[in-house]
PDB file of C-alpha atoms and ligand atoms in Angstrom:
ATOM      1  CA  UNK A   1      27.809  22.940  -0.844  1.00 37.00           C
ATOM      2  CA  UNK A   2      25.139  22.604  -3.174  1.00 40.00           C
ATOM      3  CA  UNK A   3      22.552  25.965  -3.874  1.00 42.00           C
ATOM      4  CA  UNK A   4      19.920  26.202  -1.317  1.00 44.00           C
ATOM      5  CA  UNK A   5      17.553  27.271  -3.692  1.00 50.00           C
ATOM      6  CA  UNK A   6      18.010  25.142  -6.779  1.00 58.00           C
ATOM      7  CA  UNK A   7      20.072  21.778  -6.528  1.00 60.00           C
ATOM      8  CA  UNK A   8      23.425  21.913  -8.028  1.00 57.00           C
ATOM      9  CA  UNK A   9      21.967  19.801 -11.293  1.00 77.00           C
ATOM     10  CA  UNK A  10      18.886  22.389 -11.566  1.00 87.00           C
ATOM     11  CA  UNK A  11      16.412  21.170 -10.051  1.00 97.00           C
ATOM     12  CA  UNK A  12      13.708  23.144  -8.676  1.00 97.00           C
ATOM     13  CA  UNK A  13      12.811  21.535  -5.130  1.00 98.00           C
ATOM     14  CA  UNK A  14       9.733  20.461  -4.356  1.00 98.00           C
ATOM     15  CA  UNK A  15       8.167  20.304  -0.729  1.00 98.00           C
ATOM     16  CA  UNK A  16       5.067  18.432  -1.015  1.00 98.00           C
ATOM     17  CA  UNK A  17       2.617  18.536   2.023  1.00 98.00           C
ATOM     18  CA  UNK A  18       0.442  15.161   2.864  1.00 98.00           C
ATOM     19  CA  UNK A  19      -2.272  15.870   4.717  1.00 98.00           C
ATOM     20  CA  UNK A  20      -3.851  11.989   4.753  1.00 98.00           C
ATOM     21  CA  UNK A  21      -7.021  11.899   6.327  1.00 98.00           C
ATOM     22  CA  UNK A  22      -7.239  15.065   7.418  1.00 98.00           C
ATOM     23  CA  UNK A  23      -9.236  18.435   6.572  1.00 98.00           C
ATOM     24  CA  UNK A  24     -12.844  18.261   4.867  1.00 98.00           C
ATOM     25  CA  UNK A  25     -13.495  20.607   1.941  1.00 98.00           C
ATOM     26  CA  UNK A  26     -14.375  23.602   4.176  1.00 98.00           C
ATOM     27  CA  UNK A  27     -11.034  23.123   6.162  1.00 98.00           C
ATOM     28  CA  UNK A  28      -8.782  22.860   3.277  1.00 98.00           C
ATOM     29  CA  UNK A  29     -10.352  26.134   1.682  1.00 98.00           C
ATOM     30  CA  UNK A  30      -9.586  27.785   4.681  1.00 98.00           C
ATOM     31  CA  UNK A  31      -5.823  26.396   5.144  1.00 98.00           C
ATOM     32  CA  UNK A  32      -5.009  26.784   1.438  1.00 98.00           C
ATOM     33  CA  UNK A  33      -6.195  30.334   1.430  1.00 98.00           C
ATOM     34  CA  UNK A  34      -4.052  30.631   4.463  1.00 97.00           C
ATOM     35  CA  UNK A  35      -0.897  28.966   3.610  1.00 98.00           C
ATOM     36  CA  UNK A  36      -0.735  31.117   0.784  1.00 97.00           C
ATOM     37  CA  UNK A  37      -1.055  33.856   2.561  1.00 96.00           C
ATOM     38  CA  UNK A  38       2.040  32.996   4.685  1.00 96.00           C
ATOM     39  CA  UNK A  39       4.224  32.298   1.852  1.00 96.00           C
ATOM     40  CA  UNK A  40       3.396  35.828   0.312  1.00 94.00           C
ATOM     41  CA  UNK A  41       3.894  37.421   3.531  1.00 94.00           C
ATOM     42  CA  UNK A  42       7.358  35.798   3.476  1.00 93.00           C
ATOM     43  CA  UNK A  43       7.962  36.621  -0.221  1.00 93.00           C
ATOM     44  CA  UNK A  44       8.828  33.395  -1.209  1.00 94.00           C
ATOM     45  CA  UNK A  45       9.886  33.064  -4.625  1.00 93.00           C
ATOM     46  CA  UNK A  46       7.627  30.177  -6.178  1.00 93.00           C
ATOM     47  CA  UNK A  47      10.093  30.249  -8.784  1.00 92.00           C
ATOM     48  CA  UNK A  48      12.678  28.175  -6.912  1.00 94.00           C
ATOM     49  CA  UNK A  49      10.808  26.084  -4.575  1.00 97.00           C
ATOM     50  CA  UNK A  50       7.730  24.285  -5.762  1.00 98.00           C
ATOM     51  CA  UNK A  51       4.956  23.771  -3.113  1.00 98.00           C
ATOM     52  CA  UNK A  52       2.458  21.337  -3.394  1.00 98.00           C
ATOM     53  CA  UNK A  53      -0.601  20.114  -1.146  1.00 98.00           C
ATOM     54  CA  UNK A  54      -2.427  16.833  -1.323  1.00 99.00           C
ATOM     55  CA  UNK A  55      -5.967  17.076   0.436  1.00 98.00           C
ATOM     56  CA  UNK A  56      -8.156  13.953   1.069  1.00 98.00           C
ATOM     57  CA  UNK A  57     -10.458  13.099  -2.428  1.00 98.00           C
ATOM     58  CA  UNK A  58     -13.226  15.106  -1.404  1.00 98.00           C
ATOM     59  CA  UNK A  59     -11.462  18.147  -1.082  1.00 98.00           C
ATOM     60  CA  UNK A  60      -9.294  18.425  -4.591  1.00 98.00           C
ATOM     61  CA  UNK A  61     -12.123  20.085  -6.744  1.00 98.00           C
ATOM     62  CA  UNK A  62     -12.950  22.867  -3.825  1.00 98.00           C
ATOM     63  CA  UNK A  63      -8.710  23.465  -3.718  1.00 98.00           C
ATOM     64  CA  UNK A  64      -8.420  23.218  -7.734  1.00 98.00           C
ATOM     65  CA  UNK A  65     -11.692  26.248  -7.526  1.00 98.00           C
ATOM     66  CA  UNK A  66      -9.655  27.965  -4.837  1.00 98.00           C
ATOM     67  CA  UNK A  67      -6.198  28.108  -6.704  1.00 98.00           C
ATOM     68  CA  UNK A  68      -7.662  28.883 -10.102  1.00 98.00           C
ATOM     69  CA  UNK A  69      -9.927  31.788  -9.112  1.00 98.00           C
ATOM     70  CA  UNK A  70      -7.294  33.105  -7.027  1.00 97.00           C
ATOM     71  CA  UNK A  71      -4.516  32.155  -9.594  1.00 97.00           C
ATOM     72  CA  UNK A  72      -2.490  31.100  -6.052  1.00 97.00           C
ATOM     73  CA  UNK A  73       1.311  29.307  -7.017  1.00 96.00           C
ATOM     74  CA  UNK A  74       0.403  25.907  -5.231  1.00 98.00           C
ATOM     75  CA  UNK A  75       0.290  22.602  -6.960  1.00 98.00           C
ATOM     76  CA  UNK A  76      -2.127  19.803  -5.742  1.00 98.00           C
ATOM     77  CA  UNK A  77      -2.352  16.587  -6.396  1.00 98.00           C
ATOM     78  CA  UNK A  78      -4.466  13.203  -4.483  1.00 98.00           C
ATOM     79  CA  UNK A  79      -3.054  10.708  -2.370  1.00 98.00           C
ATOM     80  CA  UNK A  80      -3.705   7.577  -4.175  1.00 98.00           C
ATOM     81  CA  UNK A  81      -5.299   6.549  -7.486  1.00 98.00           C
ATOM     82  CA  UNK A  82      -6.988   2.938  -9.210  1.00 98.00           C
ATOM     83  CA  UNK A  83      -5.053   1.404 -11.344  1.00 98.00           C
ATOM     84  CA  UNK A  84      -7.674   1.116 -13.536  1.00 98.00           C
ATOM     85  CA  UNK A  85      -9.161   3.408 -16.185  1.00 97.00           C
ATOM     86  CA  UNK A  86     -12.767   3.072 -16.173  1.00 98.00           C
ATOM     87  CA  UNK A  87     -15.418  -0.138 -14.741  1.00 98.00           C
ATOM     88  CA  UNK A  88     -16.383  -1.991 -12.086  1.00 98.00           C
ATOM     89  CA  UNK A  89     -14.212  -0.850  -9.220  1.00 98.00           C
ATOM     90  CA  UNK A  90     -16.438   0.236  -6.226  1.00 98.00           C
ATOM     91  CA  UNK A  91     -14.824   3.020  -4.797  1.00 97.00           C
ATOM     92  CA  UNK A  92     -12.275   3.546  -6.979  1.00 98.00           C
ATOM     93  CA  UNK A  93     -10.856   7.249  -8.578  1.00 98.00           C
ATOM     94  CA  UNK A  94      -9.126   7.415 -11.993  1.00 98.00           C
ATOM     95  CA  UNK A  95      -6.015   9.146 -12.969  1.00 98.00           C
ATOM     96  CA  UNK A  96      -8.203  10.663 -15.653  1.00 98.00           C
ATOM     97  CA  UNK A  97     -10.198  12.586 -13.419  1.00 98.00           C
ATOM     98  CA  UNK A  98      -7.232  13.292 -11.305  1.00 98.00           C
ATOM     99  CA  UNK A  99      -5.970  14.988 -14.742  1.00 98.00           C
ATOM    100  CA  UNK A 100      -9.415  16.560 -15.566  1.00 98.00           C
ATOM    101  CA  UNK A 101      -9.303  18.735 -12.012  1.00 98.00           C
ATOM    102  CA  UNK A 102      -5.997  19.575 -12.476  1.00 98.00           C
ATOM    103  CA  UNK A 103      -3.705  17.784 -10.410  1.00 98.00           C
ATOM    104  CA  UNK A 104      -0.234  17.540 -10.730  1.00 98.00           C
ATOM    105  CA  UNK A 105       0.764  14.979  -8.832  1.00 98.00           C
ATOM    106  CA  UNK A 106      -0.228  11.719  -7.496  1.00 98.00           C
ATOM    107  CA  UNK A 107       1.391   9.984  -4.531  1.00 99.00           C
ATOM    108  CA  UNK A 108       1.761   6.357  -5.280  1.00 98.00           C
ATOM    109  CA  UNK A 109       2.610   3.165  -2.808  1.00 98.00           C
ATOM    110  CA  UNK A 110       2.844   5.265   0.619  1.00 98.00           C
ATOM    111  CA  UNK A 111       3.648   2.795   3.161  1.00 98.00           C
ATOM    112  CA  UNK A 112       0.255   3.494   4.945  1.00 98.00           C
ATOM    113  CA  UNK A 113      -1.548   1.849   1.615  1.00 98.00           C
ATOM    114  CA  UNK A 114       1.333  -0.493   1.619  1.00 98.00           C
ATOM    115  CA  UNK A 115       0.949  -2.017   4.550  1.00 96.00           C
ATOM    116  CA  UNK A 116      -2.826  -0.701   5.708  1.00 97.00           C
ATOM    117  CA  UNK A 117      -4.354  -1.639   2.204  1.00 96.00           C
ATOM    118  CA  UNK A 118      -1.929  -4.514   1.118  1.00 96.00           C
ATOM    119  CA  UNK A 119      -0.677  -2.671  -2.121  1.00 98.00           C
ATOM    120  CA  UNK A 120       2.264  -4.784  -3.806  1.00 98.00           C
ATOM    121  CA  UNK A 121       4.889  -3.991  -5.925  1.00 98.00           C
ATOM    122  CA  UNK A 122       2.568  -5.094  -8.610  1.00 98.00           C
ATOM    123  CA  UNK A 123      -0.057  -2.599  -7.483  1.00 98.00           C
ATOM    124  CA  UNK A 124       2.335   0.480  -7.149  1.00 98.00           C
ATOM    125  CA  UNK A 125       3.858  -0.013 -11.207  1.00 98.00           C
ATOM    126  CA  UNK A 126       0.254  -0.628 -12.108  1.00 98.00           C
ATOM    127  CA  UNK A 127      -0.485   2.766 -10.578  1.00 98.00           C
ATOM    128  CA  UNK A 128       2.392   4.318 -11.695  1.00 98.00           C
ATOM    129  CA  UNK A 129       1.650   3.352 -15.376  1.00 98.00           C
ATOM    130  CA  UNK A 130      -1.992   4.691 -15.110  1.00 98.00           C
ATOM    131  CA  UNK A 131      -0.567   7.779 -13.298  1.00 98.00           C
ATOM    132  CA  UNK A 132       1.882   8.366 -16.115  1.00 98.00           C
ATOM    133  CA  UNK A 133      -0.734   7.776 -19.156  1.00 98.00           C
ATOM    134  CA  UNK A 134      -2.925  10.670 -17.969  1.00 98.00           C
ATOM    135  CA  UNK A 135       0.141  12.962 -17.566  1.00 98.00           C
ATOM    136  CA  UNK A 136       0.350  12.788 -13.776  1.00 98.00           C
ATOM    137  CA  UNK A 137       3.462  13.140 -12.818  1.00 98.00           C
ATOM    138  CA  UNK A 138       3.618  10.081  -9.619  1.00 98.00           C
ATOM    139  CA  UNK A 139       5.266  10.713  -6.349  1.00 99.00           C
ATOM    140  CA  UNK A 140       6.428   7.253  -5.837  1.00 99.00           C
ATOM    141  CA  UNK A 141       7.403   6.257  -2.457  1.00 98.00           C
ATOM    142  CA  UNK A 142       9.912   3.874  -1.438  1.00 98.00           C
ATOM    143  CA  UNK A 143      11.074   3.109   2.256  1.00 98.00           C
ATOM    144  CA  UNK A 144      12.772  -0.038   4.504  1.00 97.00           C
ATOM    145  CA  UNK A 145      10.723  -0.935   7.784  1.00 96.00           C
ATOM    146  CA  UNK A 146      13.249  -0.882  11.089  1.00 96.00           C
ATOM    147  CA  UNK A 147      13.489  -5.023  10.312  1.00 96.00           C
ATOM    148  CA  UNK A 148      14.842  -4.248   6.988  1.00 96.00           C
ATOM    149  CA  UNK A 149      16.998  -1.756   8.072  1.00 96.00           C
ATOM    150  CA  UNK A 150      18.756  -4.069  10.425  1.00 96.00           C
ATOM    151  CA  UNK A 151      19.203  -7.050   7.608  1.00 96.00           C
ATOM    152  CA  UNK A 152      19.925  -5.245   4.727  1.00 95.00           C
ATOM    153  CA  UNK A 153      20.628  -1.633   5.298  1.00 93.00           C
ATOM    154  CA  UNK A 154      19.041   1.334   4.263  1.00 92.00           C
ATOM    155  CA  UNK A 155      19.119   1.084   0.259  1.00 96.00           C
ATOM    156  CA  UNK A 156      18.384  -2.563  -0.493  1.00 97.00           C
ATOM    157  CA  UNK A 157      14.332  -2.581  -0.174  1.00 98.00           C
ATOM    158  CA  UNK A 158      13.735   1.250  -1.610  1.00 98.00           C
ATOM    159  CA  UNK A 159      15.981   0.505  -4.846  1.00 98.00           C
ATOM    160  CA  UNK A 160      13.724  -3.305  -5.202  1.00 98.00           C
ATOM    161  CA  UNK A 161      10.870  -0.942  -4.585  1.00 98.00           C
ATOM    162  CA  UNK A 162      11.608   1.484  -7.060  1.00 98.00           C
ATOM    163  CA  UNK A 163      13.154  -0.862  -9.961  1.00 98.00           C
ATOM    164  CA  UNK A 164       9.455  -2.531  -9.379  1.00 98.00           C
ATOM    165  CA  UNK A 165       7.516   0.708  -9.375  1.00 98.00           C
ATOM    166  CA  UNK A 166       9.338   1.658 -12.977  1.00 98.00           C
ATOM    167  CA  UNK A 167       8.740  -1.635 -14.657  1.00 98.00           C
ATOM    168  CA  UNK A 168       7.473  -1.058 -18.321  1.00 97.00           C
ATOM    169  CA  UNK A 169       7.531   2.982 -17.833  1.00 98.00           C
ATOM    170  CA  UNK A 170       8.710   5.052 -21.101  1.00 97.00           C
ATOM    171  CA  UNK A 171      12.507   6.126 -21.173  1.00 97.00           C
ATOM    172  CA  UNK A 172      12.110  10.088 -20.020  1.00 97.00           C
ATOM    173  CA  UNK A 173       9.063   9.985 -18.033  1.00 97.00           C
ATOM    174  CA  UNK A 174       8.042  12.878 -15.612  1.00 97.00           C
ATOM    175  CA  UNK A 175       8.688  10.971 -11.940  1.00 98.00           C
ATOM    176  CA  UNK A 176       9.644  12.184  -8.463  1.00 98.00           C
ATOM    177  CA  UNK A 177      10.733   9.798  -6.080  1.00 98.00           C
ATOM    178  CA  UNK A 178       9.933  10.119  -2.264  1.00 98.00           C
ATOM    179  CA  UNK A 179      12.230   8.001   0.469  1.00 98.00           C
ATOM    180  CA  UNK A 180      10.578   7.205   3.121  1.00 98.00           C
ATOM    181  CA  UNK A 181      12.072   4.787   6.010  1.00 98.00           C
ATOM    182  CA  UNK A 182       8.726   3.392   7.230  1.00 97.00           C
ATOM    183  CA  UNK A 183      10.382   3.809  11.078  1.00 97.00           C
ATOM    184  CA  UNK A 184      10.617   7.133  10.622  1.00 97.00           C
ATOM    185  CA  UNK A 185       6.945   7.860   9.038  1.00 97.00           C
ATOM    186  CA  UNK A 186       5.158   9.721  12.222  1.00 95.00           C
ATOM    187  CA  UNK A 187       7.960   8.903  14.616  1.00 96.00           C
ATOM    188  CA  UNK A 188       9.773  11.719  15.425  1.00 96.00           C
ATOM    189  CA  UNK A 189      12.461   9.978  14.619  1.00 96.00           C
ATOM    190  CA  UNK A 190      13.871  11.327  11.379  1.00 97.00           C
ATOM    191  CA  UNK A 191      16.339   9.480   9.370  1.00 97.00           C
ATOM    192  CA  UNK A 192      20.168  11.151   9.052  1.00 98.00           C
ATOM    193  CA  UNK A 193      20.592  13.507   6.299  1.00 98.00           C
ATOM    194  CA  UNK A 194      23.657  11.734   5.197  1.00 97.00           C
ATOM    195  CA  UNK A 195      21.174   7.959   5.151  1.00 97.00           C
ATOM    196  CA  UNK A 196      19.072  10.429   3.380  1.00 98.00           C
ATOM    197  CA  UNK A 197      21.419  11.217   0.672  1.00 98.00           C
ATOM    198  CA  UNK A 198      22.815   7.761   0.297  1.00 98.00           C
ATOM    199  CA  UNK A 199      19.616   5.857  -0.208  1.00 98.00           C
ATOM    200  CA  UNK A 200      18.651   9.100  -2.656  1.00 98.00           C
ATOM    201  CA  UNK A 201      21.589   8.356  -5.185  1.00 98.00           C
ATOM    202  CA  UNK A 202      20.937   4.784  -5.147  1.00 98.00           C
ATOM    203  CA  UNK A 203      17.657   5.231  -5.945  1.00 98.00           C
ATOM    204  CA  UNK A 204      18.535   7.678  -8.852  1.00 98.00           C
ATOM    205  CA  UNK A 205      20.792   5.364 -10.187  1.00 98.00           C
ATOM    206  CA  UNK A 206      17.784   3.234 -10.568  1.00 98.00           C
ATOM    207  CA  UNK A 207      15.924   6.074 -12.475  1.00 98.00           C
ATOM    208  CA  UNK A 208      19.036   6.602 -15.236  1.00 98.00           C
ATOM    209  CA  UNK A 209      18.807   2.469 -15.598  1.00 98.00           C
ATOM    210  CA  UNK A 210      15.198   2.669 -15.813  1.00 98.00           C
ATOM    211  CA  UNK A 211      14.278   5.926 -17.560  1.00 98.00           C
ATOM    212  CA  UNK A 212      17.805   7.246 -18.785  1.00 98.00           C
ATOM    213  CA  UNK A 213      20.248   9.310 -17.852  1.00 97.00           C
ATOM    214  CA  UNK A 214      18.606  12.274 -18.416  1.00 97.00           C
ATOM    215  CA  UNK A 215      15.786  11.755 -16.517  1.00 97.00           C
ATOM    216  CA  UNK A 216      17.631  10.600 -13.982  1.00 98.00           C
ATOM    217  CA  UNK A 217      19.323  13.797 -13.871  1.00 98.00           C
ATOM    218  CA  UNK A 218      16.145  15.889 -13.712  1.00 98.00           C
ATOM    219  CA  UNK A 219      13.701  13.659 -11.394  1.00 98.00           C
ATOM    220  CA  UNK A 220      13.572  15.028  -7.755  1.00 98.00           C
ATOM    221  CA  UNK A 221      14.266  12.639  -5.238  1.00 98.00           C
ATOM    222  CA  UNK A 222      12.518  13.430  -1.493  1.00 98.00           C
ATOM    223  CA  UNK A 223      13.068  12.530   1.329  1.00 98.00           C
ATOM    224  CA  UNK A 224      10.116  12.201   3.702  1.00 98.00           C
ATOM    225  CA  UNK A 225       9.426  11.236   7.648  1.00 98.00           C
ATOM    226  CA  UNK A 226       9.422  13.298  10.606  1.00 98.00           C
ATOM    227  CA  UNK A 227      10.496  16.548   8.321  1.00 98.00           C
ATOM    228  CA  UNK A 228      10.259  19.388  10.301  1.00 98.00           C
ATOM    229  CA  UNK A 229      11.470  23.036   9.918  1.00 97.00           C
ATOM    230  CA  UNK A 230      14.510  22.122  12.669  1.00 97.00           C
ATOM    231  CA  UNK A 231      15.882  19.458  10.052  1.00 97.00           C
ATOM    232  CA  UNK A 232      14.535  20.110   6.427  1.00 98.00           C
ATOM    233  CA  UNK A 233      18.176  22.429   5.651  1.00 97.00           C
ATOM    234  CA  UNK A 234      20.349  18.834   6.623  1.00 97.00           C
ATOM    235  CA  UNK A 235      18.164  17.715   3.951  1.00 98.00           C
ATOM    236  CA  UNK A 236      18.250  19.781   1.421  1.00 97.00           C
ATOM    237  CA  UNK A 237      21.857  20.405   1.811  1.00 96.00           C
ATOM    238  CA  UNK A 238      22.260  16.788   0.116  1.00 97.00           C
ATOM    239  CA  UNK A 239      23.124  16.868  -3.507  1.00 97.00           C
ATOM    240  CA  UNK A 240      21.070  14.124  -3.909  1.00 98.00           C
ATOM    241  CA  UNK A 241      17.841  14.969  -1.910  1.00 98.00           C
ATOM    242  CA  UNK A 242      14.968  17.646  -4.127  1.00 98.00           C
ATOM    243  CA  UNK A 243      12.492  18.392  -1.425  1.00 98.00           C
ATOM    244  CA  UNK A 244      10.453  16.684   0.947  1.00 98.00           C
ATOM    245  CA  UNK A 245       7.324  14.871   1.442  1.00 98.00           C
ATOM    246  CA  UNK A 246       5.818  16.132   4.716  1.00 98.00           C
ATOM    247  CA  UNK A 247       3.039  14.442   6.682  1.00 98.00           C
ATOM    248  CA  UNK A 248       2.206  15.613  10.481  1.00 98.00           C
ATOM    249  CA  UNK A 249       3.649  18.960  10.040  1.00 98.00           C
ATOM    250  CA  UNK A 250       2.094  20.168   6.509  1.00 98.00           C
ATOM    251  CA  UNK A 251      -1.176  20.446   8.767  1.00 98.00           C
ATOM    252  CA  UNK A 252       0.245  22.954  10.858  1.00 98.00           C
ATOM    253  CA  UNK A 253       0.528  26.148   8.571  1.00 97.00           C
ATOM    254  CA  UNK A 254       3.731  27.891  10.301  1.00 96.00           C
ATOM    255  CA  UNK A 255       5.611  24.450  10.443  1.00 97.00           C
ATOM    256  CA  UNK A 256       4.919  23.817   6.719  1.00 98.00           C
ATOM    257  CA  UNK A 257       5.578  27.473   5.541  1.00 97.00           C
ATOM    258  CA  UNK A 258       8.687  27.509   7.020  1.00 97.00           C
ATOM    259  CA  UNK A 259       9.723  24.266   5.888  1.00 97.00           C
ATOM    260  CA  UNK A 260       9.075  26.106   2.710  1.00 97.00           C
ATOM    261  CA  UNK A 261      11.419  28.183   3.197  1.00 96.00           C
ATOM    262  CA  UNK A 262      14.209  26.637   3.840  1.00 93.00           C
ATOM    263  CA  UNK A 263      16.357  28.552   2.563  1.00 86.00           C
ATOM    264  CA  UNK A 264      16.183  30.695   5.372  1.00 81.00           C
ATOM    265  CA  UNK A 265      17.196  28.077   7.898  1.00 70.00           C
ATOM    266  CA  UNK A 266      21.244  27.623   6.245  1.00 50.00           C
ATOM    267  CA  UNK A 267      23.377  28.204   8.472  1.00 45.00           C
ATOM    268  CA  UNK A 268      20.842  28.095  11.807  1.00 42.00           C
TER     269      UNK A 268
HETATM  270  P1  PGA B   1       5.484  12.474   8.728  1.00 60.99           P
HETATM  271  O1  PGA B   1       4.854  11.666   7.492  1.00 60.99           O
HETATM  272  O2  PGA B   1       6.072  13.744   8.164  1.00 60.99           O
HETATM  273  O3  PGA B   1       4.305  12.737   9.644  1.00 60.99           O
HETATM  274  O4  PGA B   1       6.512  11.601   9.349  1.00 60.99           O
HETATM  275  C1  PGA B   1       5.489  11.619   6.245  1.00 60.99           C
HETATM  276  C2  PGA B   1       4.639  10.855   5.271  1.00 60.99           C
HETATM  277  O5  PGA B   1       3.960   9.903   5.691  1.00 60.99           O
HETATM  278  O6  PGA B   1       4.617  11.155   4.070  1.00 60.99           O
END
């Protein structure tokens, strides 16, 4: 069995909480300062589980504030970003100033802006390349709707996704991966942890052709949809799968912190 606490090629797992559009400012203050609490309390060892929180826009630079002054172990990064650097695009947030308040990460072609905001293939490795030339590392997610699932299987439309998403991206870039079956986004209904694993080494075969065998070999593959602490060690047990992307239950600070801590479920 693989180490609970780093994967058996070194990876440092990452459980990465998406909060969508949920929590103003004040809130995520309050649940950041909170959640951070809860993981000290439980001495978790930031050292071999990374923990990372995206908040709506309007929140980042009150959570970047929070986690400097307080010099708190979470990451942050936003849920989206343009594909564009700079110009006329109402509405629109660069990776630049994602970089410039400190984020980490950027989540990139979630199914919601998939199929809620029509974003293509095209549009995710657009982002992806922005998101990469400001030195965000991009949480790309990939994941088959029920109707794909039943014509092609699990792996067919995540690895088209991904190949897509890494078009024209430099050989060793920083990525992370997230697989996320769109049926099992909000359902309850989680995928199996062995589905899990077999759609994550496909997909990281499509990292070594894209970005080398190396990085390939470093990049931390998710899983993500209906994670909860009950499930996330079937996960993580998976040589394949680095951590998870978490949705309804990262707003519910006991759920996420002990999906943190995962370790602690092996063997339950
Ligand atoms: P869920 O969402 O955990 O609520 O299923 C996951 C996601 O959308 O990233």
């Amino acid at each position: 069995m693989a180490s609970m606490t780093t994967t058996s090629a070194g990876r440092i797992p990452l459980i990465a909480g998406n909060w969508k559009l949920n929590l103003d400012h004040l809130q995520a203050i309050a649940f950041v300062q909170k959640l951070a609490w809860s993981l000290k309390d439980a001495r978790l060892d930031f050292n071999e589980v990374e923990v990372a929180v995206f908040p709506p826009f309007t929140d980042l630079r009150s959570v970047q504030t929070l986690i400097s002054a307080d010099k708190l172990p979470l990451k942050f990064g936003a849920q989206d970003v343009s594909a564009h650097a700079s110009g006329a695009y109402t509405g629109e947030i660069a990776a630049g100033f994602l970089k410039a308040l400190d984020c980490d990460f950027v989540i990139i072609g979630h199914s919601e802006r998939r199929t809620l905001h029509d974003e293509t293939d095209a549009v995710v490795n657009a982002k992806t390349i922005a998101a990469v030339q400001s030195s965000l590392v991009p949480i790309i997610c990939v994941g088959e709707t029920a109707a794909d699932l039943e014509e092609h299987g699990p792996s067919a439309v995540p690895v088209a996704q991904l190949t897509a998403a890494l078009a024209g991206i430099a050989s060793g870039s920083n990525v992370v991966v997230a697989y996320e079956p769109v049926w099992a986004i909000g359902s309850g209904q989680a995928a199996t942890p062995e589905q899990a694993e077999q759609v994550a080494a496909a997909l990281r075969a499509v990292v070594a052709t894209a970005l080398g065998d190396d990085a390939a070999a470093a990049t931390r593959i998710l899983y993500g949809g209906s994670v909860k602490s009950a499930n996330i060690a079937g996960f993580m047990r998976q040589p394949n799968v680095d951590g998870a992307l978490v949705g309804g239950a990262s707003l519910d600070i006991e759920e996420f912190s002990s999906i943190v801590r995962f370790q602690k479920h092996v063997g339950v």
